[in-house]
PDB file of C-alpha atoms and ligand atoms in Angstrom:
ATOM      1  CA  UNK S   1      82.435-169.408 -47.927  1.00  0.00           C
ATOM      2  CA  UNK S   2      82.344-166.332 -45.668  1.00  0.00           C
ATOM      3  CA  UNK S   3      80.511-163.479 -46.351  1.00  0.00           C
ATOM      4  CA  UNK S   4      79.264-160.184 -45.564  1.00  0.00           C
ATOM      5  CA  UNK S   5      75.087-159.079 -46.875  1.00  0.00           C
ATOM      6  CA  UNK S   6      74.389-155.451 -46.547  1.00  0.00           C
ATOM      7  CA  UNK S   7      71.795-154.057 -47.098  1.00  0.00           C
ATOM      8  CA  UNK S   8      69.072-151.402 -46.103  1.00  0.00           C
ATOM      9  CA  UNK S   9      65.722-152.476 -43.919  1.00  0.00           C
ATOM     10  CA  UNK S  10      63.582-154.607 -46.434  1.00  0.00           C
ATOM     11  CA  UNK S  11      66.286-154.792 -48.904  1.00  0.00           C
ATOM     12  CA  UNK S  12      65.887-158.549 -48.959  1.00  0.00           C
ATOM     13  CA  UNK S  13      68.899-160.082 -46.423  1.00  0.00           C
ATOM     14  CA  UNK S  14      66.856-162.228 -45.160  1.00  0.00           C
ATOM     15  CA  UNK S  15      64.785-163.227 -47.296  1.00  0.00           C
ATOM     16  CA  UNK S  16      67.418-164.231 -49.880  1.00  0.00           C
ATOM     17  CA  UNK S  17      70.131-165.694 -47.106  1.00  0.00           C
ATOM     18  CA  UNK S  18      66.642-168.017 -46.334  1.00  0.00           C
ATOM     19  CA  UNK S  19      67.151-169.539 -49.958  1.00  0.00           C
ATOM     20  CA  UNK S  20      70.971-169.726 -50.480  1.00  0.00           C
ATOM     21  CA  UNK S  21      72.834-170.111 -47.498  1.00  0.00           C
ATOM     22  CA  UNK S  22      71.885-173.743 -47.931  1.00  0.00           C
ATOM     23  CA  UNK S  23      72.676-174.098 -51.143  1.00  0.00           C
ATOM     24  CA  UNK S  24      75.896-172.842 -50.368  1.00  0.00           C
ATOM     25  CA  UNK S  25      77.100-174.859 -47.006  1.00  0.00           C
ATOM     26  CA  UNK S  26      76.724-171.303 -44.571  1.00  0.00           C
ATOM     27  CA  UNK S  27      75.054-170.495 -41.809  1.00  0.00           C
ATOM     28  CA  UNK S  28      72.656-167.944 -41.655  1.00  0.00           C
ATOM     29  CA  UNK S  29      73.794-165.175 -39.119  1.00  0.00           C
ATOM     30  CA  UNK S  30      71.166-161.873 -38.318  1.00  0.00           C
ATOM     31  CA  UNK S  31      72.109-160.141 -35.710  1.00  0.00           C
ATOM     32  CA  UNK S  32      68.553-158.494 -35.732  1.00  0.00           C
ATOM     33  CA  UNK S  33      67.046-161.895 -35.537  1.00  0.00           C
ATOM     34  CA  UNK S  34      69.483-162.553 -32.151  1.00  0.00           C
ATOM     35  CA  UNK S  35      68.537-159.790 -30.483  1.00  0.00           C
ATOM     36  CA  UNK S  36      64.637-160.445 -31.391  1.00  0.00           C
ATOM     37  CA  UNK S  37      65.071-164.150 -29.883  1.00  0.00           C
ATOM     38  CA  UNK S  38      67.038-162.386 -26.696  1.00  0.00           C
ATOM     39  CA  UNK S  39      63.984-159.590 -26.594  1.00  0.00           C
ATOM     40  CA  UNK S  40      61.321-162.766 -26.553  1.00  0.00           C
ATOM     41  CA  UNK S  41      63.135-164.320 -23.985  1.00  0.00           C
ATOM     42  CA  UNK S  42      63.816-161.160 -21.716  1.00  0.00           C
ATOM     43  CA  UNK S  43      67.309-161.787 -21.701  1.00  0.00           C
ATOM     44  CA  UNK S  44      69.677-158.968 -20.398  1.00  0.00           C
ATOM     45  CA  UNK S  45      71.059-159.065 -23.432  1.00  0.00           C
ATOM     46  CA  UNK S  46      67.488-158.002 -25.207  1.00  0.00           C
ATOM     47  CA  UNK S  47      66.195-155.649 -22.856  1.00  0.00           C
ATOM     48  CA  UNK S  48      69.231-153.427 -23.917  1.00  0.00           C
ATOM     49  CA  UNK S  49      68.716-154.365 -27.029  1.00  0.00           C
ATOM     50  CA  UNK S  50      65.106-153.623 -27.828  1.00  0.00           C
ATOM     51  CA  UNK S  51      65.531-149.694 -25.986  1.00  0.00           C
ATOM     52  CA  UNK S  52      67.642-149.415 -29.386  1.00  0.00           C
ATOM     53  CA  UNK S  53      65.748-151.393 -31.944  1.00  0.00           C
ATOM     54  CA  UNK S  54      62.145-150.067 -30.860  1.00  0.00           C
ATOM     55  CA  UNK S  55      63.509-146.490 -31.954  1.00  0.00           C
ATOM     56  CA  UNK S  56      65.435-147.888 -34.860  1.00  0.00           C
ATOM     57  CA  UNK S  57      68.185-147.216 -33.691  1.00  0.00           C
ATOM     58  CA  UNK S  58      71.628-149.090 -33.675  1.00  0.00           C
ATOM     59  CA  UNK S  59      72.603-151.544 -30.373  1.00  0.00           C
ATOM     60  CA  UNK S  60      75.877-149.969 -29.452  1.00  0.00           C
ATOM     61  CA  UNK S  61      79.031-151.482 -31.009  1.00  0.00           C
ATOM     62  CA  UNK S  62      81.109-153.144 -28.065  1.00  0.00           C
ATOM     63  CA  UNK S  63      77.487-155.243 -27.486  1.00  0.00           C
ATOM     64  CA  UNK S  64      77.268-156.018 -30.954  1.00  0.00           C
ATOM     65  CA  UNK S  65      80.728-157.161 -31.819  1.00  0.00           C
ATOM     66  CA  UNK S  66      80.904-159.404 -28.160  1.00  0.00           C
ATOM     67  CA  UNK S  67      77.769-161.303 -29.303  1.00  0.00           C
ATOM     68  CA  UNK S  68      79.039-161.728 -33.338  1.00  0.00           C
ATOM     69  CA  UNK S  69      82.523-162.919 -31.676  1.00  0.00           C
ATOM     70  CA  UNK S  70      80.216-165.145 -29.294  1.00  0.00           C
ATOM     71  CA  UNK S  71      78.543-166.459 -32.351  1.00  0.00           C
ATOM     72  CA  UNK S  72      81.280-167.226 -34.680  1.00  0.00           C
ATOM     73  CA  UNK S  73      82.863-169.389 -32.298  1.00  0.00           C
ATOM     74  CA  UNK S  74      80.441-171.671 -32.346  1.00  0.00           C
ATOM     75  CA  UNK S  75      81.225-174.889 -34.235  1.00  0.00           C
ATOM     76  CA  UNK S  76      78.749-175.001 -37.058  1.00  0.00           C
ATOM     77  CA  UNK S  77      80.292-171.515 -38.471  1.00  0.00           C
ATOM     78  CA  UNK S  78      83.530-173.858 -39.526  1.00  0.00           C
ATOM     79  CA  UNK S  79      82.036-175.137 -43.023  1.00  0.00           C
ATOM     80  CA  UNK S  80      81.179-171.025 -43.522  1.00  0.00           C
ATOM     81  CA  UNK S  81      78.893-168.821 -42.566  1.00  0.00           C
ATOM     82  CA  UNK S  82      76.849-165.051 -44.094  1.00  0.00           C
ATOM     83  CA  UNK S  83      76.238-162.616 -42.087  1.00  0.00           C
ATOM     84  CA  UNK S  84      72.850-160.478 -42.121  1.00  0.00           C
ATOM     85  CA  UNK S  85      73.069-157.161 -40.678  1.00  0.00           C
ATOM     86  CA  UNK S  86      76.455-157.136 -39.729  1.00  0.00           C
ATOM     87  CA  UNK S  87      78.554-155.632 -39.851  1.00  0.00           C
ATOM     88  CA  UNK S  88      76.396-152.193 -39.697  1.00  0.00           C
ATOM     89  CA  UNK S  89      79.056-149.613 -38.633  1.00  0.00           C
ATOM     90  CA  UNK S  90      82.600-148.720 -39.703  1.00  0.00           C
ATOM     91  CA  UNK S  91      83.783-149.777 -36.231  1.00  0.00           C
ATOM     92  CA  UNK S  92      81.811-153.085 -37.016  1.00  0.00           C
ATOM     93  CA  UNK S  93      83.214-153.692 -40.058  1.00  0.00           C
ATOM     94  CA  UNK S  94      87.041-152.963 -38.599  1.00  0.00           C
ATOM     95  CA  UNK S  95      86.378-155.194 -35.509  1.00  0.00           C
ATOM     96  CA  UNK S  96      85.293-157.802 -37.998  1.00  0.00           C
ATOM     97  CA  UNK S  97      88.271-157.598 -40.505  1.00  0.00           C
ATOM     98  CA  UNK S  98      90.485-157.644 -37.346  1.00  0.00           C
ATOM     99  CA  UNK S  99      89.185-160.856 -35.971  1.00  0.00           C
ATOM    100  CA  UNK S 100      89.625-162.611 -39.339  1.00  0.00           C
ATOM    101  CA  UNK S 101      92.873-161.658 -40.349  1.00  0.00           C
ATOM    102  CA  UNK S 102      93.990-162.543 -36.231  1.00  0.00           C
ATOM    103  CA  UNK S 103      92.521-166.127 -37.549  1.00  0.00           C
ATOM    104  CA  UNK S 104      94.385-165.544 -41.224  1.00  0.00           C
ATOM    105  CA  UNK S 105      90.941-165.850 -42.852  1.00  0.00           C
ATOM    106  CA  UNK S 106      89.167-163.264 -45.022  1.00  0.00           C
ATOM    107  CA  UNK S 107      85.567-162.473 -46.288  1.00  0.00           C
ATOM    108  CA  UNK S 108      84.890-164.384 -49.858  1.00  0.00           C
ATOM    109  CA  UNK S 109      82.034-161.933 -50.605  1.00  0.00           C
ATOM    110  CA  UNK S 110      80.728-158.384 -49.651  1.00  0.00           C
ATOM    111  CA  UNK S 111      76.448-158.613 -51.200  1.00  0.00           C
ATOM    112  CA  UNK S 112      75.389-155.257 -50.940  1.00  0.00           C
ATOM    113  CA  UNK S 113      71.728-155.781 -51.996  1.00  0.00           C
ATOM    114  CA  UNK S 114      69.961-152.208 -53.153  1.00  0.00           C
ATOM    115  CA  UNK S 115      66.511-151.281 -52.923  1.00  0.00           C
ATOM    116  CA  UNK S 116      64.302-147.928 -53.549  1.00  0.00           C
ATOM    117  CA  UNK S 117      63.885-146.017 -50.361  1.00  0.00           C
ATOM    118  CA  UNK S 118      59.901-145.925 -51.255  1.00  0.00           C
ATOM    119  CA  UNK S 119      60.176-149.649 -52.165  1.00  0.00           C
ATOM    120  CA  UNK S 120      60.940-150.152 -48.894  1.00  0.00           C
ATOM    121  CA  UNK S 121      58.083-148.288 -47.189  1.00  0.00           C
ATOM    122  CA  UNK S 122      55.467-150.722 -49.154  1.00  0.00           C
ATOM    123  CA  UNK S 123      57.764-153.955 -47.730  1.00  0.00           C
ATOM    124  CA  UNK S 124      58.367-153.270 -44.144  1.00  0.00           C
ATOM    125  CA  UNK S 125      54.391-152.323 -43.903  1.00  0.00           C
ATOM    126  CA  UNK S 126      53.519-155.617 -45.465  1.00  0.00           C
ATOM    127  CA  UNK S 127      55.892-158.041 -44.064  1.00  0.00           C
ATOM    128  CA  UNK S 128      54.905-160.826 -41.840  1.00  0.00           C
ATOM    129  CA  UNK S 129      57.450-162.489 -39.888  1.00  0.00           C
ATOM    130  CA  UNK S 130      57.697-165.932 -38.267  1.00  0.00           C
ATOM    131  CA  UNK S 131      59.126-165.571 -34.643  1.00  0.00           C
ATOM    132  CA  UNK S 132      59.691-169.540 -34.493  1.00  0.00           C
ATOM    133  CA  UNK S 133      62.038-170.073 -37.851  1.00  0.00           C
ATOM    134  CA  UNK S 134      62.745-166.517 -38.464  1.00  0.00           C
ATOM    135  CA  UNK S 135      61.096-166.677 -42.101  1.00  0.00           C
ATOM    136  CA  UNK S 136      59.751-163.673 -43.801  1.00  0.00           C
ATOM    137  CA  UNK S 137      56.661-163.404 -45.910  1.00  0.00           C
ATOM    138  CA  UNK S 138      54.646-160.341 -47.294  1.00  0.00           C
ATOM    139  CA  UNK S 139      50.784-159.960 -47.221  1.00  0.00           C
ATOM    140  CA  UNK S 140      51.543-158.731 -51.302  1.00  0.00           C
ATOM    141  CA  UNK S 141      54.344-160.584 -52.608  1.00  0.00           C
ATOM    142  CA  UNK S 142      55.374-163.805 -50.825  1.00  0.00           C
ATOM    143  CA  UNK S 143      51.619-164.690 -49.477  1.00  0.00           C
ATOM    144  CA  UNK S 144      51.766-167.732 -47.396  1.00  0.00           C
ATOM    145  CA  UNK S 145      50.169-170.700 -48.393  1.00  0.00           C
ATOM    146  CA  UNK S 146      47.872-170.691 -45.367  1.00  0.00           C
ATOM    147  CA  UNK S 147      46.710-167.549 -43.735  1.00  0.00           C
ATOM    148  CA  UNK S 148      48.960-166.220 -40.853  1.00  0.00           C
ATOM    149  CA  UNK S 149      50.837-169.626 -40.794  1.00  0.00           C
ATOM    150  CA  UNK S 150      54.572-170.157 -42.016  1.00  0.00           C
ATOM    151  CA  UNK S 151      54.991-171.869 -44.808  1.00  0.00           C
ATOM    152  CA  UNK S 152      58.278-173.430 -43.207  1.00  0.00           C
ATOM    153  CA  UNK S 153      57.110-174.338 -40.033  1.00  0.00           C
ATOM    154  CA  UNK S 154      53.839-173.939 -38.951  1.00  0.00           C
ATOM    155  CA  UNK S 155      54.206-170.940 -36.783  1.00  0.00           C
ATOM    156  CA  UNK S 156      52.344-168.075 -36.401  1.00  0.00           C
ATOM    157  CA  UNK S 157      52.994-165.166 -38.106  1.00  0.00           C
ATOM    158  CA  UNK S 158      53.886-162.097 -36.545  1.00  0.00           C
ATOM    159  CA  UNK S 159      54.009-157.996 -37.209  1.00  0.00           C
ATOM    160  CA  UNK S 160      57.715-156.868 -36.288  1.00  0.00           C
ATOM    161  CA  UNK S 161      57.200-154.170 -33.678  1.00  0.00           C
ATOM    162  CA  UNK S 162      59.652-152.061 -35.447  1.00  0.00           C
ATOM    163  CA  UNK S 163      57.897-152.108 -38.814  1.00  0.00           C
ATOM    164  CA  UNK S 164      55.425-149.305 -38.126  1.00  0.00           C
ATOM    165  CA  UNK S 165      56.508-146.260 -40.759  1.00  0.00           C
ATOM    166  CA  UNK S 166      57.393-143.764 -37.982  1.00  0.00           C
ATOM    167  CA  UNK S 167      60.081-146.759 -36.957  1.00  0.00           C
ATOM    168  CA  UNK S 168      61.093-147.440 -40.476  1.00  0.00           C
ATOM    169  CA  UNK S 169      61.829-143.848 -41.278  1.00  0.00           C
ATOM    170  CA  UNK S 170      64.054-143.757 -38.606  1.00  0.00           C
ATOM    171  CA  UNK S 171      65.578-147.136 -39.992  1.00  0.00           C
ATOM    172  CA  UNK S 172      66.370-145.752 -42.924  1.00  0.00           C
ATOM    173  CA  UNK S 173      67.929-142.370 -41.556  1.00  0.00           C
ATOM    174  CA  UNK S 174      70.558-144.444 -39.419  1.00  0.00           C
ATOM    175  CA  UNK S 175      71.300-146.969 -42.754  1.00  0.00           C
ATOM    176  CA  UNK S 176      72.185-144.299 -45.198  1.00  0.00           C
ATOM    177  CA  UNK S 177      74.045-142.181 -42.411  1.00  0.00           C
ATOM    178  CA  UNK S 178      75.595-145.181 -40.676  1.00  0.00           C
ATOM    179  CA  UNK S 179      75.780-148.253 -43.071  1.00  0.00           C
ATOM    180  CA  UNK S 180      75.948-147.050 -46.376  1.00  0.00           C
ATOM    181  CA  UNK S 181      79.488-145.761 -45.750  1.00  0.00           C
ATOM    182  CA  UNK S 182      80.532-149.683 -45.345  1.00  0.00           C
ATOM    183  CA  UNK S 183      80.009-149.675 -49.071  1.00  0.00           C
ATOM    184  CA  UNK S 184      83.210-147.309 -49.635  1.00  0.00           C
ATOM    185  CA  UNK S 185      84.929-149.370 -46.630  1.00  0.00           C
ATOM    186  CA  UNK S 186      84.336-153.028 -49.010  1.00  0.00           C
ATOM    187  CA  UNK S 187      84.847-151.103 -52.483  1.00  0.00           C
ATOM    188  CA  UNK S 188      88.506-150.498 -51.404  1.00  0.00           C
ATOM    189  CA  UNK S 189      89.168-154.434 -51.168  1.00  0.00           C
ATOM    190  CA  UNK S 190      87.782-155.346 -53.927  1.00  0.00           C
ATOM    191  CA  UNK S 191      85.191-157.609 -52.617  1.00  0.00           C
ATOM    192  CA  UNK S 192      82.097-155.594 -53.251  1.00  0.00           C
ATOM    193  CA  UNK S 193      79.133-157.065 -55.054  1.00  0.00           C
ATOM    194  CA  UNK S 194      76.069-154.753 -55.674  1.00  0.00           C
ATOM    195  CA  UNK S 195      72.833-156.721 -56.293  1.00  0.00           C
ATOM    196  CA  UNK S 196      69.658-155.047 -57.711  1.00  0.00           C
ATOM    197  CA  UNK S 197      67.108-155.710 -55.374  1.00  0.00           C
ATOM    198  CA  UNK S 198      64.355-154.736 -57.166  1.00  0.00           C
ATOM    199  CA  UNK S 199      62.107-157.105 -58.714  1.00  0.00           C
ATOM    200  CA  UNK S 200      60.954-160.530 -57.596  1.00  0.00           C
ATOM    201  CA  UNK S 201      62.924-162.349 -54.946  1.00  0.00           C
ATOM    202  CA  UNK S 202      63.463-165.461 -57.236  1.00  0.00           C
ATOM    203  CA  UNK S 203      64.998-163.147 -59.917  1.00  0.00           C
ATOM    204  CA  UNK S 204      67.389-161.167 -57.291  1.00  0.00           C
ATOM    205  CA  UNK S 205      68.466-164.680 -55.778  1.00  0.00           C
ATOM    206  CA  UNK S 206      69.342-165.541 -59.077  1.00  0.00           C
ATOM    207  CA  UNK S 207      71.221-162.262 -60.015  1.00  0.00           C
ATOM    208  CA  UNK S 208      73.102-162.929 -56.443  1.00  0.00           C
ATOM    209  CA  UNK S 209      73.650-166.637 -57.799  1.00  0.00           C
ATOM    210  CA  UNK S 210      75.133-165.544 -60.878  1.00  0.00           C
ATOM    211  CA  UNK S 211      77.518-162.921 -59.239  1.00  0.00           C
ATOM    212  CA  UNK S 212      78.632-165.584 -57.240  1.00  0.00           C
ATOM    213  CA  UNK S 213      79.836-167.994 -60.067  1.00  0.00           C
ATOM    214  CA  UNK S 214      77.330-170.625 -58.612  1.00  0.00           C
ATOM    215  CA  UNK S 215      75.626-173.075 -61.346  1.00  0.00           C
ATOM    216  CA  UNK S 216      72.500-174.877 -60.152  1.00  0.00           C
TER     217      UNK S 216
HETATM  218  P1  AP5 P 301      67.442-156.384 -38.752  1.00  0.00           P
HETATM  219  O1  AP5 P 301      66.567-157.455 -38.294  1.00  0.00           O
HETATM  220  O2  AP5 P 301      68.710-156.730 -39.423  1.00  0.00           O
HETATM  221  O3  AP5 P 301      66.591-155.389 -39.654  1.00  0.00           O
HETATM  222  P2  AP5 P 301      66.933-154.561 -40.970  1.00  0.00           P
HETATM  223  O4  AP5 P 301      68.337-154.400 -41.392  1.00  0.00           O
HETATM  224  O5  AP5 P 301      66.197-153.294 -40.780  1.00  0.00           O
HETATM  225  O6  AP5 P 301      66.436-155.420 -42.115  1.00  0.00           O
HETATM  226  P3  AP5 P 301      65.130-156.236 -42.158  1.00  0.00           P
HETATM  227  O7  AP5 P 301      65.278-157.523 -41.458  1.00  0.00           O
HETATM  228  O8  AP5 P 301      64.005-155.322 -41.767  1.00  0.00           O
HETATM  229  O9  AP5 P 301      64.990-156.449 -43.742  1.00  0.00           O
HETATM  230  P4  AP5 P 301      65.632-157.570 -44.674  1.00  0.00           P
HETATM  231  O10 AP5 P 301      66.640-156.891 -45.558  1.00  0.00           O
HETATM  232  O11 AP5 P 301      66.057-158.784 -43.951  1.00  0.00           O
HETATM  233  O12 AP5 P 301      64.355-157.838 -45.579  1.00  0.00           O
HETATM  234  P5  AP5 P 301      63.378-159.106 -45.636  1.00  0.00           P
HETATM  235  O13 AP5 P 301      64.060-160.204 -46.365  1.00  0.00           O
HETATM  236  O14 AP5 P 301      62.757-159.415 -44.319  1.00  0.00           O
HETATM  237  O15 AP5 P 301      67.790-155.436 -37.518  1.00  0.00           O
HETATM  238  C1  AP5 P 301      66.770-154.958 -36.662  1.00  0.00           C
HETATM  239  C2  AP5 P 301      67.358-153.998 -35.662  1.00  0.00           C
HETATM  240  O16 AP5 P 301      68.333-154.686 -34.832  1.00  0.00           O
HETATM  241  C3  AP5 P 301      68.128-152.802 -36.245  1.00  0.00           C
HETATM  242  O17 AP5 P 301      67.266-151.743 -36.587  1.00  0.00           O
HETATM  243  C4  AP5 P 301      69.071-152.461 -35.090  1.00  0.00           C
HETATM  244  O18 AP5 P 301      68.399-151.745 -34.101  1.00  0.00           O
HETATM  245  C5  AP5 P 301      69.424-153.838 -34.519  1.00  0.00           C
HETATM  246  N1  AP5 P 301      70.641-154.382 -35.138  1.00  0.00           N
HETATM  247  C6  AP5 P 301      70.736-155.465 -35.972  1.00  0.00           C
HETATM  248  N2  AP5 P 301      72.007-155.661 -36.379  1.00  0.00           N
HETATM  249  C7  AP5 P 301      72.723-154.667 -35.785  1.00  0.00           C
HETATM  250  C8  AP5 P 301      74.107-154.313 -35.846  1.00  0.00           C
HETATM  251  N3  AP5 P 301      74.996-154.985 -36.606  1.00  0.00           N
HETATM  252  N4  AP5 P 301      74.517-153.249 -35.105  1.00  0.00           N
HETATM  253  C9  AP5 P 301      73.659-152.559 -34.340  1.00  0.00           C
HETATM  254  N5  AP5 P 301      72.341-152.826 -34.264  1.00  0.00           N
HETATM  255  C10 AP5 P 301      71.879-153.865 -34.995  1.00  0.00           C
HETATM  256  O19 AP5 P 301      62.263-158.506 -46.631  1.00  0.00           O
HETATM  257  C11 AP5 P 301      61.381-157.462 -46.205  1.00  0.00           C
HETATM  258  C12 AP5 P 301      59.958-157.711 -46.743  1.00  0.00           C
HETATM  259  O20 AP5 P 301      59.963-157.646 -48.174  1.00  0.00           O
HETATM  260  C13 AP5 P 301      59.418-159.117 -46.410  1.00  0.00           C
HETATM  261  O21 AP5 P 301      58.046-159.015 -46.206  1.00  0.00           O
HETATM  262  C14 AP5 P 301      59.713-159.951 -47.664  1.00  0.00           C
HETATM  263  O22 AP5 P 301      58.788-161.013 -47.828  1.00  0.00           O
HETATM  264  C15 AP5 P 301      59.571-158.907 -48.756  1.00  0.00           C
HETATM  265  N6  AP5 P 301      60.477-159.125 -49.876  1.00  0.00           N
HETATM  266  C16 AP5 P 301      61.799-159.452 -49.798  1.00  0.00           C
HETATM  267  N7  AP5 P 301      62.332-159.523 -51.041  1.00  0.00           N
HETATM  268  C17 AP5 P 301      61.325-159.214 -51.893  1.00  0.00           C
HETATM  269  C18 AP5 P 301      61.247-159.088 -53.320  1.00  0.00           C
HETATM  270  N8  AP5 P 301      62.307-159.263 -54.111  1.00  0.00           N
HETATM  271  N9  AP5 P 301      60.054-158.738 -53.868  1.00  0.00           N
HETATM  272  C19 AP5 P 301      58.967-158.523 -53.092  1.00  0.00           C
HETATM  273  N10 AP5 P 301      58.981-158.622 -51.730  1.00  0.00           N
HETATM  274  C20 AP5 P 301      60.150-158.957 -51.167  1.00  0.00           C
HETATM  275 MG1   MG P 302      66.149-159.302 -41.911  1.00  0.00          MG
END
């Protein structure tokens, strides 16, 4: 399966690609998550990177698209693969539909995965992040068993720098004037799901499961 999870900041990608990409044979893709490892390993790559994300602003297009293209190549992305974060722009998502179709694939599912704008606020503030595994927890509503320690791995838990509300406003400026549009873009080929995001993450991974067809 191939697909596509939009999405504003906190609206869950992550979280919910964490519990069913598994269950459904994909890879996990967030771009934000390689340009944080690129950032922590002062890459090129992330020094560019993080004078957009530390604004919350978008990484220009042509840099984004090279390192999905990069990515997708890459052999475990044959059994299928969703995508977090990307694509993000218009010119994302036409770049993207063009290197399927010049492979004769297409996307199985757009997940567009809604959330209030002041639900948000309260996530981003509260979210914990491991920088080792990439898993996301909340000091409110997905505690960790231990203290500042991921559940998954051990790790350390970590503050995103671009969680701080000035940043997140400015998040959620560039997704409704940038990203939301994709919605309109996916409606057209019929491929859109939209997912309430509100309410506990077990019940939206089920509403996402159910969308889906999929029968644990
Ligand atoms: P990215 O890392 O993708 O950030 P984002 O889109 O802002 O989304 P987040 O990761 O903040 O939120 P999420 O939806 O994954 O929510 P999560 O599951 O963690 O991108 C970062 C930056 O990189 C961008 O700003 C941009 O600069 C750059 N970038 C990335 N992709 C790009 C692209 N394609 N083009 C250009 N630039 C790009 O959940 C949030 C919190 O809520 C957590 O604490 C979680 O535990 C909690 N939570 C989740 N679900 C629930 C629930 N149902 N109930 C209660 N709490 C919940
Ligand atoms: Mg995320």
């Amino acid at each position: 399966m191939k697909m596509v999870v939009l999405g504003g900041p906190g609206a869950g990608k992550g979280t919910q690609l964490m519990r069913i990409a598994k269950k459904l044979n994909m890879v996990h893709i967030s771009t934000g998550d390689i340009f944080r490892e690129n950032i922590s390993k002062d890459t090129e790559l992330g020094k560019l990177a993080n004078t957009y994300i530390s604004k919350g602003n978008l990484v220009p297009d042509s840099v984004t698209c090279d390192m999905v293209a990069d990515r997708l190549k890459k052999k475990d992305c044959e059994t299928g693969y969703a995508l977090d974060g990307f694509p993000r722009t218009i010119e994302q998502a036409k770049f993207l539909d063009k290197y399927l179709s010049d492979k004769n694939e297409e996307l199985d599912a757009v997940i567009d995965i809604e959330v209030d704008d002041s639900l948000i606020i309260e996530r981003l503030c509260g979210r914990r992040i491991c920088p080792d595994c990439g898993a996301s927890f909340h000091i409110k509503y997905t505690i960790p068993k231990k203290d500042g320690i991921c559940d998954q791995c051990g790790g350390k838990l970590i503050q995103r720098q671009d969680d701080k509300v000035e940043t997140i406003k400015s998040r959620l400026e560039v997704y409704h004037r940038q990203t939301e549009p994709l919605k309109d873009f996916y409606k057209e080929s019929g491929k859109l799901i939209i997912i309430d995001g509100n309410g506990s993450a077990d019940d939206v991974e089920q509403r996402i499961l159910n969308s889906l067809g999929v029968v644990e």
